[in-house]
Amino acid sequence: MPSADVKGQPRAVVIGAGMGGLAAAIRLAAAGCRVTVIEAAKTPGGKARARETPAGPAAMGPTVLTLRAEVDALFALCGTTTEAEVGITRLPRLARHWWPGSGPLDLHPDREANIEAIRAFAGDREAQGFARFDTAARALYDAFEQPVMRAARPDLAAIARTTLTKPGLWPALLPGMTLDRWLTQFFRDPRLRQLFGRYATYVGGRPAHTPAVLSLVWQAEAQGVWAVTDGIQALAAALASAAERLGVRFHYATQARRITRQSGRVAQVETDQGHHPADIVVFNGDPRALTDGHLGEAARTALTPPGKPSLSAWVWSFAAIPQGPRAQDLIHHNLFFTAAPSAEFGPIGAGRMPDSPTLYLNAQDRELGPTPAPERFQIILNAPAGQPDHKDEDQSCHDRTFPALGLMGLTFSPPPGSEALTRPKDLAARFPASLGAIYGASPEGALAAFRRPVARTGLPGLYLAGGGVHPGAGVPMALLSGRQAALQALQDLTSASTSARMAMPGGMSTAYPKTGPRPSR
């Protein structure tokens, strides 16, 4: 049985202050644990980071926040509200989309508005196709939300029962049915297939290789998108601050070196600045770091090595004044599609930089109030993970980004330099063993989503959280993974405590407190 500290509290150490780690830390602290967070960086957030610019912090990581209820629940456990801690705005439009020679097409958090927008853009037949696609994606989302997204591990039996009662789901679940192929059943316009196929990249895959079931990602976004003033990294900082008020202790600029075990379970976490005894350890990082031995032998054998890595990215983060015909048309989320999708995903599949990428552009200050000058921008190009170095890689990325935007009517003054660029190799260096992948293991393959590592590992007391863990990548999924890590850890503590009491003469009580929310202080 694990032992409590002198105050009678179970001791939890969370390695990594990304979204999953923050969620786990808050939930464990609210349940009565003594929580310490070890973070190698100087600030919380993990992949949610920012670069300082003359206009303020420009985001370098995730920008899309959906399923906001998960954020609200964490702040509630800390005795506060989301609005009291961060500036947050529900966006009136999900995104604006352009293609060479056509657009824009706006999508909205409203089904009827989307039907009318697509009718105006591509005609009545495509609008009807969207209505059928939206209905199918909603059915998939409803079928998979509880047995997959919110379950400790994918419940294949529950999924099978659902599909038996809803045969309309079967076509999307057929072996070999990819998202790209699935979309041909709804859309004849290649631009719309390209648009909705883009949701494969949200979880690090290519549309022609990602299962059709992941069209449900569209429904998570269709329920609403929120923007945080100063970016998702500001949300991470607010969660960390609220966690500190709950009693969580943070050690920044501290590198975890080894997880040790004693009597068959976790015992402590060793860092470059000391060690921390632990009854619970939550690892919020790429699971491959454990299986590659970065945190010692005990953790290395605690889980099966993940599959091949997901996509990586090239990321520009900068401040500038936008110019050209499209400058005034930008909204918060924008996509500039390539005219040749094969010139994007073909080279990526071969391990090369895309010849003609689609460009995601986050105009960070748009739709949140008066637009300042200069503005803050982030531009993302998909890329393969583990890409080898090239001496001209920065110039190659520049040449694939800014001339293409210029042809579509958008330039920047001043144009950003190499200091504004984050490369796959930079991501690989910052996140050990990730190979630069930013979505964990690849979602490509029929059963990839069911093979992600889950929260509970083979080493008692060690749990996983983060975008590389079930239920998957993205801010809300990482928060759900933190929920599961905390829940599994608390269930195991309760089980161990109950077993110990039953084994003691007279059923003596242990030192563990009852779990339950604690007031903020």
Short mmCIF file of C-alpha atoms in Angstrom, two decimals:
data_model
loop_
_atom_site.label_atom_id
_atom_site.label_comp_id
_atom_site.label_asym_id
_atom_site.label_seq_id
_atom_site.Cartn_x
_atom_site.Cartn_y
_atom_site.Cartn_z
CA MET A 1 0.00 0.00 0.00
CA PRO A 2 1.38 3.51 -0.79
CA SER A 3 2.23 5.73 2.14
CA ALA A 4 0.97 9.27 2.79
CA ASP A 5 3.08 12.23 3.87
CA VAL A 6 3.17 13.60 7.40
CA LYS A 7 -0.01 15.59 6.78
CA GLY A 8 -1.89 12.46 5.79
CA GLN A 9 -2.22 13.52 2.14
CA PRO A 10 -1.38 11.31 -0.83
CA ARG A 11 1.60 12.81 -2.66
CA ALA A 12 1.22 13.40 -6.39
CA VAL A 13 3.96 14.56 -8.75
CA VAL A 14 2.93 15.76 -12.22
CA ILE A 15 5.73 15.88 -14.79
CA GLY A 16 4.87 18.55 -17.34
CA ALA A 17 2.64 21.62 -17.06
CA GLY A 18 0.88 21.24 -20.39
CA MET A 19 -2.89 21.20 -20.56
CA GLY A 20 -3.18 17.55 -19.56
CA GLY A 21 -0.80 18.00 -16.63
CA LEU A 22 -2.59 21.12 -15.41
CA ALA A 23 -5.96 19.35 -15.56
CA ALA A 24 -4.63 16.36 -13.63
CA ALA A 25 -2.92 18.57 -11.03
CA ILE A 26 -6.08 20.58 -10.34
CA ARG A 27 -8.28 17.50 -10.06
CA LEU A 28 -5.85 15.70 -7.76
CA ALA A 29 -5.45 18.75 -5.54
CA ALA A 30 -9.22 19.27 -5.36
CA ALA A 31 -9.54 15.65 -4.23
CA GLY A 32 -7.16 16.15 -1.32
CA CYS A 33 -3.75 15.24 -2.73
CA ARG A 34 -0.53 17.13 -2.09
CA VAL A 35 0.49 18.02 -5.65
CA THR A 36 3.84 19.10 -7.08
CA VAL A 37 4.30 19.96 -10.76
CA ILE A 38 7.73 19.62 -12.40
CA GLU A 39 8.13 21.63 -15.62
CA ALA A 40 11.28 21.90 -17.74
CA ALA A 41 10.25 25.25 -19.26
CA LYS A 42 10.08 28.55 -17.45
CA THR A 43 6.32 28.84 -17.94
CA PRO A 44 3.30 26.49 -18.07
CA GLY A 45 1.49 25.47 -21.23
CA GLY A 46 3.57 22.77 -22.93
CA LYS A 47 2.93 23.22 -26.66
CA ALA A 48 0.81 26.29 -25.84
CA ARG A 49 3.60 28.83 -26.02
CA ALA A 50 4.16 32.38 -27.23
CA ARG A 51 6.93 34.49 -28.67
CA GLU A 52 7.39 38.07 -27.51
CA THR A 53 6.87 40.66 -30.25
CA PRO A 54 6.49 44.48 -30.28
CA ALA A 55 2.71 43.89 -30.24
CA GLY A 56 2.80 41.46 -27.30
CA PRO A 57 2.98 37.66 -27.08
CA ALA A 58 2.28 35.99 -30.44
CA ALA A 59 1.03 32.40 -30.14
CA MET A 60 3.33 29.58 -31.24
CA GLY A 61 1.01 26.68 -30.43
CA PRO A 62 -2.68 25.74 -30.44
CA THR A 63 -5.19 28.50 -31.15
CA VAL A 64 -8.52 26.64 -31.32
CA LEU A 65 -10.50 26.11 -28.11
CA THR A 66 -13.60 23.90 -28.28
CA LEU A 67 -15.61 21.97 -25.65
CA ARG A 68 -15.22 24.88 -23.28
CA ALA A 69 -17.08 23.08 -20.47
CA GLU A 70 -13.84 21.23 -19.63
CA VAL A 71 -12.12 24.54 -18.91
CA ASP A 72 -15.07 25.81 -16.88
CA ALA A 73 -15.02 22.65 -14.74
CA LEU A 74 -11.36 23.11 -13.83
CA PHE A 75 -11.77 26.72 -12.75
CA ALA A 76 -14.86 25.72 -10.74
CA LEU A 77 -12.75 23.18 -8.82
CA CYS A 78 -10.43 26.07 -7.96
CA GLY A 79 -13.33 28.15 -6.65
CA THR A 80 -13.44 30.60 -9.54
CA THR A 81 -14.78 31.02 -13.08
CA THR A 82 -13.23 31.13 -16.52
CA GLU A 83 -14.38 34.72 -17.11
CA ALA A 84 -12.80 35.83 -13.83
CA GLU A 85 -9.40 34.44 -14.87
CA VAL A 86 -9.03 35.09 -18.62
CA GLY A 87 -10.53 37.15 -21.39
CA ILE A 88 -12.52 34.70 -23.51
CA THR A 89 -14.76 35.29 -26.53
CA ARG A 90 -17.05 32.96 -28.43
CA LEU A 91 -16.27 33.58 -32.08
CA PRO A 92 -19.19 34.34 -34.43
CA ARG A 93 -17.49 32.38 -37.24
CA LEU A 94 -15.49 29.17 -37.03
CA ALA A 95 -13.11 30.05 -39.87
CA ARG A 96 -12.81 31.82 -43.21
CA HIS A 97 -11.56 29.85 -46.23
CA TRP A 98 -9.96 30.93 -49.52
CA TRP A 99 -8.80 29.06 -52.61
CA PRO A 100 -6.79 30.46 -55.51
CA GLY A 101 -9.42 32.33 -57.52
CA SER A 102 -12.37 31.76 -55.16
CA GLY A 103 -13.69 32.43 -51.69
CA PRO A 104 -14.14 33.44 -49.06
CA LEU A 105 -16.38 30.79 -47.50
CA ASP A 106 -17.23 31.26 -43.83
CA LEU A 107 -18.36 28.44 -41.57
CA HIS A 108 -20.43 29.15 -38.48
CA PRO A 109 -21.48 27.46 -35.22
CA ASP A 110 -24.94 27.17 -36.76
CA ARG A 111 -26.09 24.43 -39.14
CA GLU A 112 -28.57 26.52 -41.12
CA ALA A 113 -26.09 29.36 -41.56
CA ASN A 114 -23.56 26.86 -42.96
CA ILE A 115 -26.11 25.40 -45.37
CA GLU A 116 -26.89 28.85 -46.72
CA ALA A 117 -23.21 29.84 -46.93
CA ILE A 118 -22.36 26.70 -48.90
CA ARG A 119 -25.39 27.19 -51.14
CA ALA A 120 -24.18 30.70 -52.01
CA PHE A 121 -20.62 29.43 -52.53
CA ALA A 122 -21.15 26.19 -54.44
CA GLY A 123 -24.84 25.71 -55.23
CA ASP A 124 -27.85 23.86 -53.92
CA ARG A 125 -26.53 20.34 -54.54
CA GLU A 126 -23.45 20.98 -52.39
CA ALA A 127 -25.59 22.58 -49.68
CA GLN A 128 -27.70 19.43 -49.55
CA GLY A 129 -24.53 17.36 -49.42
CA PHE A 130 -23.30 19.38 -46.47
CA ALA A 131 -26.60 18.85 -44.64
CA ARG A 132 -26.21 15.07 -45.05
CA PHE A 133 -22.54 15.19 -44.02
CA ASP A 134 -23.32 17.29 -40.95
CA THR A 135 -26.02 14.84 -39.88
CA ALA A 136 -23.70 11.86 -40.35
CA ALA A 137 -20.85 13.53 -38.46
CA ARG A 138 -23.22 14.40 -35.62
CA ALA A 139 -24.36 10.77 -35.38
CA LEU A 140 -20.73 9.62 -35.22
CA TYR A 141 -19.93 12.21 -32.55
CA ASP A 142 -22.90 11.16 -30.43
CA ALA A 143 -22.01 7.47 -30.81
CA PHE A 144 -18.35 7.90 -29.90
CA GLU A 145 -18.42 10.66 -27.27
CA GLN A 146 -19.13 8.52 -24.19
CA PRO A 147 -17.57 5.15 -25.12
CA VAL A 148 -14.44 6.73 -26.62
CA MET A 149 -13.77 10.39 -25.84
CA ARG A 150 -14.94 10.32 -22.23
CA ALA A 151 -14.05 6.74 -21.37
CA ALA A 152 -10.89 5.53 -19.64
CA ARG A 153 -10.17 3.48 -22.75
CA PRO A 154 -12.16 2.94 -25.97
CA ASP A 155 -15.10 0.65 -25.15
CA LEU A 156 -15.34 -1.47 -28.28
CA ALA A 157 -18.32 -3.42 -26.95
CA ALA A 158 -20.31 -0.20 -26.39
CA ILE A 159 -19.38 1.02 -29.87
CA ALA A 160 -20.54 -2.29 -31.36
CA ARG A 161 -23.87 -2.06 -29.53
CA THR A 162 -24.38 1.48 -30.82
CA THR A 163 -23.64 0.58 -34.41
CA LEU A 164 -26.03 -2.37 -34.25
CA THR A 165 -28.86 -0.02 -33.32
CA LYS A 166 -27.76 2.67 -35.79
CA PRO A 167 -26.87 0.96 -39.08
CA GLY A 168 -26.49 4.37 -40.71
CA LEU A 169 -23.07 4.56 -39.04
CA TRP A 170 -21.76 1.42 -40.74
CA PRO A 171 -20.47 2.98 -43.98
CA ALA A 172 -18.11 5.30 -42.05
CA LEU A 173 -16.70 2.34 -40.12
CA LEU A 174 -15.96 0.06 -43.06
CA PRO A 175 -12.34 -1.12 -43.31
CA GLY A 176 -10.44 1.11 -45.70
CA MET A 177 -13.01 3.91 -45.55
CA THR A 178 -10.81 6.99 -45.28
CA LEU A 179 -11.99 10.51 -44.60
CA ASP A 180 -11.07 11.56 -48.13
CA ARG A 181 -13.09 8.72 -49.65
CA TRP A 182 -16.00 9.25 -47.24
CA LEU A 183 -16.35 12.89 -48.27
CA THR A 184 -16.94 11.93 -51.92
CA GLN A 185 -20.31 10.54 -50.79
CA PHE A 186 -21.43 14.06 -49.85
CA PHE A 187 -19.53 16.58 -52.00
CA ARG A 188 -18.72 16.82 -55.69
CA ASP A 189 -16.98 20.17 -55.33
CA PRO A 190 -13.29 19.36 -54.68
CA ARG A 191 -12.93 22.53 -52.60
CA LEU A 192 -15.44 21.27 -50.06
CA ARG A 193 -13.82 17.84 -49.91
CA GLN A 194 -10.54 19.62 -49.30
CA LEU A 195 -12.08 21.80 -46.58
CA PHE A 196 -13.70 19.03 -44.55
CA GLY A 197 -10.81 16.66 -45.18
CA ARG A 198 -8.68 19.24 -43.41
CA TYR A 199 -10.02 17.98 -40.07
CA ALA A 200 -7.68 14.99 -40.41
CA THR A 201 -4.77 17.36 -39.88
CA TYR A 202 -6.29 18.53 -36.58
CA VAL A 203 -5.22 15.17 -35.15
CA GLY A 204 -2.01 14.88 -37.17
CA GLY A 205 -3.06 12.81 -40.17
CA ARG A 206 -3.58 13.04 -43.93
CA PRO A 207 -7.14 12.90 -45.27
CA ALA A 208 -6.49 9.99 -47.64
CA HIS A 209 -5.04 7.87 -44.82
CA THR A 210 -7.15 8.84 -41.80
CA PRO A 211 -10.30 6.81 -40.96
CA ALA A 212 -13.64 8.34 -41.94
CA VAL A 213 -14.86 8.18 -38.33
CA LEU A 214 -12.64 11.19 -37.55
CA SER A 215 -15.11 13.36 -39.45
CA LEU A 216 -16.61 13.71 -35.97
CA VAL A 217 -13.86 16.30 -35.30
CA TRP A 218 -15.99 18.66 -37.38
CA GLN A 219 -18.80 18.33 -34.87
CA ALA A 220 -16.58 19.25 -31.91
CA GLU A 221 -15.77 22.51 -33.70
CA ALA A 222 -19.32 23.08 -34.96
CA GLN A 223 -20.49 23.26 -31.33
CA GLY A 224 -18.54 26.50 -30.94
CA VAL A 225 -15.03 27.94 -30.92
CA TRP A 226 -13.66 30.30 -28.28
CA ALA A 227 -10.67 32.63 -28.47
CA VAL A 228 -8.59 33.58 -25.43
CA THR A 229 -7.13 37.07 -25.24
CA ASP A 230 -3.34 36.71 -25.63
CA GLY A 231 -3.77 33.09 -26.73
CA ILE A 232 -4.10 29.59 -25.30
CA GLN A 233 -0.85 30.08 -23.40
CA ALA A 234 -2.66 32.73 -21.35
CA LEU A 235 -5.27 30.12 -20.48
CA ALA A 236 -2.48 27.79 -19.32
CA ALA A 237 -1.02 30.54 -17.14
CA ALA A 238 -4.45 31.23 -15.63
CA LEU A 239 -5.00 27.54 -14.87
CA ALA A 240 -1.57 27.34 -13.23
CA SER A 241 -2.30 30.42 -11.13
CA ALA A 242 -5.65 28.99 -10.00
CA ALA A 243 -3.94 25.67 -9.22
CA GLU A 244 -1.39 27.46 -7.03
CA ARG A 245 -4.23 29.01 -5.03
CA LEU A 246 -5.57 25.50 -4.57
CA GLY A 247 -2.23 24.47 -3.07
CA VAL A 248 -0.40 23.02 -6.08
CA ARG A 249 3.34 23.72 -6.01
CA PHE A 250 5.13 24.41 -9.31
CA HIS A 251 8.85 23.93 -9.99
CA TYR A 252 9.69 25.59 -13.32
CA ALA A 253 12.99 25.31 -15.21
CA THR A 254 13.35 21.91 -13.58
CA GLN A 255 14.13 18.77 -15.55
CA ALA A 256 12.70 15.41 -14.45
CA ARG A 257 15.45 12.78 -14.70
CA ARG A 258 14.05 9.51 -13.40
CA ILE A 259 10.95 7.86 -12.01
CA THR A 260 11.92 5.28 -9.41
CA ARG A 261 9.89 2.43 -7.93
CA GLN A 262 9.88 0.61 -4.65
CA SER A 263 7.90 -2.48 -3.68
CA GLY A 264 6.53 -2.70 -7.21
CA ARG A 265 5.11 0.84 -7.53
CA VAL A 266 6.26 4.43 -8.05
CA ALA A 267 8.26 5.85 -5.17
CA GLN A 268 9.73 9.19 -6.25
CA VAL A 269 10.67 11.50 -9.10
CA GLU A 270 14.30 12.56 -9.36
CA THR A 271 15.04 15.93 -10.96
CA ASP A 272 18.15 17.96 -11.70
CA GLN A 273 17.44 19.91 -8.51
CA GLY A 274 16.44 17.19 -6.07
CA HIS A 275 13.84 14.48 -5.60
CA HIS A 276 10.15 14.30 -4.75
CA PRO A 277 8.55 11.28 -3.01
CA ALA A 278 5.35 10.26 -4.76
CA ASP A 279 2.37 7.97 -4.33
CA ILE A 280 1.09 9.11 -7.74
CA VAL A 281 3.10 10.23 -10.77
CA VAL A 282 1.36 11.72 -13.83
CA PHE A 283 3.57 12.05 -16.90
CA ASN A 284 2.37 14.83 -19.21
CA GLY A 285 4.69 14.42 -22.17
CA ASP A 286 5.12 12.31 -25.28
CA PRO A 287 4.73 8.66 -24.16
CA ARG A 288 7.66 7.78 -26.42
CA ALA A 289 9.92 9.60 -23.94
CA LEU A 290 9.11 6.90 -21.40
CA THR A 291 9.53 3.93 -23.72
CA ASP A 292 12.80 5.40 -25.02
CA GLY A 293 14.15 5.40 -21.46
CA HIS A 294 14.32 9.16 -20.83
CA LEU A 295 12.94 8.69 -17.31
CA GLY A 296 14.60 5.44 -16.34
CA GLU A 297 14.03 1.72 -16.56
CA ALA A 298 10.96 1.55 -14.31
CA ALA A 299 9.02 3.87 -16.62
CA ARG A 300 10.47 2.43 -19.83
CA THR A 301 8.76 -0.91 -19.35
CA ALA A 302 5.46 0.54 -18.08
CA LEU A 303 3.77 0.74 -21.50
CA THR A 304 3.97 -0.42 -25.08
CA PRO A 305 5.88 1.91 -27.42
CA PRO A 306 3.50 4.18 -29.39
CA GLY A 307 3.05 3.81 -33.13
CA LYS A 308 4.57 6.01 -35.83
CA PRO A 309 4.52 9.74 -35.09
CA SER A 310 1.85 12.13 -36.35
CA LEU A 311 2.48 15.18 -38.49
CA SER A 312 4.70 18.01 -37.36
CA ALA A 313 4.56 21.66 -38.45
CA TRP A 314 6.45 24.76 -39.47
CA VAL A 315 5.15 27.70 -37.45
CA TRP A 316 5.62 31.44 -38.04
CA SER A 317 4.84 33.70 -35.04
CA PHE A 318 5.29 37.44 -35.55
CA ALA A 319 3.83 40.95 -35.43
CA ALA A 320 3.31 43.02 -38.56
CA ILE A 321 0.91 45.26 -40.45
CA PRO A 322 -1.06 43.25 -43.04
CA GLN A 323 -1.32 44.78 -46.50
CA GLY A 324 -3.04 43.99 -49.80
CA PRO A 325 -6.65 43.28 -50.86
CA ARG A 326 -7.13 40.52 -48.25
CA ALA A 327 -5.73 42.49 -45.30
CA GLN A 328 -9.11 43.81 -44.16
CA ASP A 329 -10.88 40.51 -44.83
CA LEU A 330 -9.05 38.44 -42.21
CA ILE A 331 -10.94 37.07 -39.22
CA HIS A 332 -9.53 35.19 -36.23
CA HIS A 333 -9.12 31.80 -38.02
CA ASN A 334 -8.26 31.74 -41.73
CA LEU A 335 -7.29 29.02 -44.21
CA PHE A 336 -5.62 29.62 -47.58
CA PHE A 337 -5.92 26.36 -49.51
CA THR A 338 -3.50 25.09 -52.09
CA ALA A 339 -4.91 24.38 -55.54
CA ALA A 340 -3.04 21.05 -55.56
CA PRO A 341 -3.64 18.93 -52.42
CA SER A 342 -1.44 16.16 -53.83
CA ALA A 343 1.46 18.63 -53.83
CA GLU A 344 0.96 19.03 -50.10
CA PHE A 345 0.28 15.54 -48.77
CA GLY A 346 2.30 13.62 -51.35
CA PRO A 347 5.66 15.13 -50.31
CA ILE A 348 4.69 14.97 -46.63
CA GLY A 349 4.03 11.24 -46.99
CA ALA A 350 7.49 10.89 -48.51
CA GLY A 351 9.06 12.71 -45.56
CA ARG A 352 9.61 16.04 -47.33
CA MET A 353 8.44 19.61 -46.93
CA PRO A 354 5.21 20.13 -48.93
CA ASP A 355 5.69 21.60 -52.39
CA SER A 356 2.43 23.58 -52.22
CA PRO A 357 1.06 23.76 -48.66
CA THR A 358 -2.29 24.90 -47.37
CA LEU A 359 -1.63 27.77 -44.94
CA TYR A 360 -3.52 28.21 -41.69
CA LEU A 361 -3.36 31.83 -40.50
CA ASN A 362 -4.41 32.93 -37.03
CA ALA A 363 -4.97 36.69 -36.89
CA GLN A 364 -4.70 36.71 -33.11
CA ASP A 365 -6.23 40.15 -32.51
CA ARG A 366 -9.18 39.94 -34.91
CA GLU A 367 -12.76 39.65 -33.57
CA LEU A 368 -11.61 40.36 -30.01
CA GLY A 369 -11.95 44.16 -30.02
CA PRO A 370 -10.34 47.08 -31.86
CA THR A 371 -7.60 45.81 -34.18
CA PRO A 372 -4.19 47.16 -33.17
CA ALA A 373 -1.28 48.02 -35.44
CA PRO A 374 0.87 46.04 -35.72
CA GLU A 375 -1.14 42.84 -35.28
CA ARG A 376 -0.05 39.41 -34.05
CA PHE A 377 -0.08 36.46 -36.45
CA GLN A 378 0.63 32.77 -36.50
CA ILE A 379 0.96 30.80 -39.76
CA ILE A 380 1.16 27.00 -39.78
CA LEU A 381 2.30 24.63 -42.54
CA ASN A 382 1.93 20.88 -42.07
CA ALA A 383 5.15 18.91 -42.22
CA PRO A 384 6.43 15.39 -41.60
CA ALA A 385 7.91 14.53 -38.23
CA GLY A 386 11.57 13.64 -38.03
CA GLN A 387 12.46 15.71 -41.08
CA PRO A 388 16.24 15.83 -41.64
CA ASP A 389 18.02 19.17 -41.52
CA HIS A 390 18.62 21.17 -44.70
CA LYS A 391 20.88 24.18 -44.78
CA ASP A 392 18.32 26.18 -46.75
CA GLU A 393 15.24 25.00 -44.81
CA ASP A 394 14.29 28.46 -43.48
CA GLN A 395 14.38 29.99 -46.95
CA SER A 396 12.48 27.02 -48.38
CA CYS A 397 9.74 27.49 -45.79
CA HIS A 398 9.62 31.24 -46.49
CA ASP A 399 9.34 30.61 -50.23
CA ARG A 400 6.39 28.24 -49.68
CA THR A 401 4.58 30.67 -47.40
CA PHE A 402 4.74 34.34 -48.25
CA PRO A 403 4.78 34.36 -52.07
CA ALA A 404 1.70 32.08 -52.01
CA LEU A 405 -0.10 34.48 -49.66
CA GLY A 406 1.00 37.39 -51.83
CA LEU A 407 -0.62 35.80 -54.87
CA MET A 408 -3.83 35.54 -52.87
CA GLY A 409 -3.70 39.22 -51.90
CA LEU A 410 -1.94 39.30 -48.52
CA THR A 411 1.49 40.62 -47.57
CA PHE A 412 3.08 41.76 -44.30
CA SER A 413 5.17 44.76 -43.29
CA PRO A 414 7.74 44.03 -42.06
CA PRO A 415 7.97 40.45 -43.32
CA PRO A 416 9.09 38.04 -40.58
CA GLY A 417 12.60 36.65 -40.48
CA SER A 418 13.96 33.30 -39.39
CA GLU A 419 13.76 34.33 -35.74
CA ALA A 420 9.96 34.02 -36.02
CA LEU A 421 10.07 30.42 -37.28
CA THR A 422 9.65 27.22 -35.26
CA ARG A 423 10.80 24.16 -37.18
CA PRO A 424 10.08 20.44 -36.70
CA LYS A 425 13.61 20.02 -35.36
CA ASP A 426 12.95 22.78 -32.79
CA LEU A 427 9.84 20.94 -31.62
CA ALA A 428 11.81 17.69 -31.44
CA ALA A 429 14.42 19.35 -29.23
CA ARG A 430 11.86 20.94 -26.96
CA PHE A 431 9.71 17.83 -26.50
CA PRO A 432 12.00 14.82 -25.97
CA ALA A 433 11.37 11.70 -28.07
CA SER A 434 8.49 13.37 -29.97
CA LEU A 435 10.52 13.52 -33.22
CA GLY A 436 8.82 16.87 -33.67
CA ALA A 437 5.32 15.34 -33.90
CA ILE A 438 2.76 17.60 -32.29
CA TYR A 439 -0.19 15.21 -32.07
CA GLY A 440 1.39 12.12 -30.50
CA ALA A 441 1.07 8.90 -32.49
CA SER A 442 -0.34 9.06 -36.01
CA PRO A 443 -4.13 8.66 -36.41
CA GLU A 444 -3.61 6.97 -39.77
CA GLY A 445 -4.80 3.37 -40.01
CA ALA A 446 -8.15 1.75 -39.22
CA LEU A 447 -7.47 1.09 -35.52
CA ALA A 448 -4.96 3.85 -34.75
CA ALA A 449 -7.37 5.74 -32.49
CA PHE A 450 -7.84 2.60 -30.39
CA ARG A 451 -4.13 1.98 -29.93
CA ARG A 452 -3.15 5.17 -28.16
CA PRO A 453 -1.70 4.73 -24.68
CA VAL A 454 -4.31 5.17 -21.95
CA ALA A 455 -4.00 6.87 -18.57
CA ARG A 456 -3.18 3.83 -16.45
CA THR A 457 0.21 2.21 -17.17
CA GLY A 458 1.71 -1.13 -16.21
CA LEU A 459 3.62 0.47 -13.32
CA PRO A 460 1.28 0.97 -10.34
CA GLY A 461 1.07 4.66 -9.48
CA LEU A 462 2.22 5.91 -12.92
CA TYR A 463 -0.36 7.57 -15.18
CA LEU A 464 -0.27 9.41 -18.50
CA ALA A 465 -1.84 12.66 -19.70
CA GLY A 466 -1.49 14.90 -22.75
CA GLY A 467 -2.19 15.00 -26.46
CA GLY A 468 -0.24 11.79 -27.09
CA VAL A 469 -2.59 9.84 -24.83
CA HIS A 470 -6.19 8.67 -25.25
CA PRO A 471 -8.50 10.38 -26.20
CA GLY A 472 -6.09 12.28 -28.47
CA ALA A 473 -4.69 15.61 -29.59
CA GLY A 474 -6.06 19.11 -29.12
CA VAL A 475 -6.67 21.27 -26.07
CA PRO A 476 -10.01 19.73 -25.00
CA MET A 477 -8.76 16.19 -25.56
CA ALA A 478 -5.65 16.91 -23.48
CA LEU A 479 -7.89 18.26 -20.70
CA LEU A 480 -9.99 15.08 -20.88
CA SER A 481 -6.82 12.99 -20.63
CA GLY A 482 -5.90 14.87 -17.44
CA ARG A 483 -9.37 14.13 -16.09
CA GLN A 484 -8.86 10.43 -16.77
CA ALA A 485 -5.36 10.36 -15.25
CA ALA A 486 -6.64 11.91 -12.02
CA LEU A 487 -9.73 9.70 -11.93
CA GLN A 488 -7.75 6.49 -12.46
CA ALA A 489 -5.17 7.51 -9.85
CA LEU A 490 -7.84 8.31 -7.24
CA GLN A 491 -9.70 5.08 -7.93
CA ASP A 492 -6.50 3.09 -7.48
CA LEU A 493 -5.71 4.90 -4.21
CA THR A 494 -9.18 4.17 -2.91
CA SER A 495 -8.87 0.52 -3.91
CA ALA A 496 -5.45 0.20 -2.24
CA SER A 497 -6.71 1.94 0.89
CA THR A 498 -9.77 -0.31 1.10
CA SER A 499 -7.65 -3.45 0.67
CA ALA A 500 -5.27 -2.29 3.40
CA ARG A 501 -8.10 -1.59 5.84
CA MET A 502 -9.59 -5.00 5.26
CA ALA A 503 -6.21 -6.61 5.89
CA MET A 504 -5.63 -4.73 9.16
CA PRO A 505 -6.75 -6.14 12.53
CA GLY A 506 -10.16 -4.66 13.36
CA GLY A 507 -10.35 -2.94 9.99
CA MET A 508 -8.31 0.06 11.17
CA SER A 509 -8.52 3.16 9.02
CA THR A 510 -5.58 4.40 6.98
CA ALA A 511 -4.25 7.94 6.87
CA TYR A 512 -5.95 8.76 3.54
CA PRO A 513 -8.57 11.49 3.59
CA LYS A 514 -11.89 11.11 1.84
CA THR A 515 -11.71 12.54 -1.63
CA GLY A 516 -13.77 15.58 -2.52
CA PRO A 517 -13.39 19.19 -3.59
CA ARG A 518 -11.44 21.49 -1.31
CA PRO A 519 -12.15 25.21 -1.07
CA SER A 520 -9.74 27.63 -2.71
CA ARG A 521 -7.54 29.76 -0.53
#
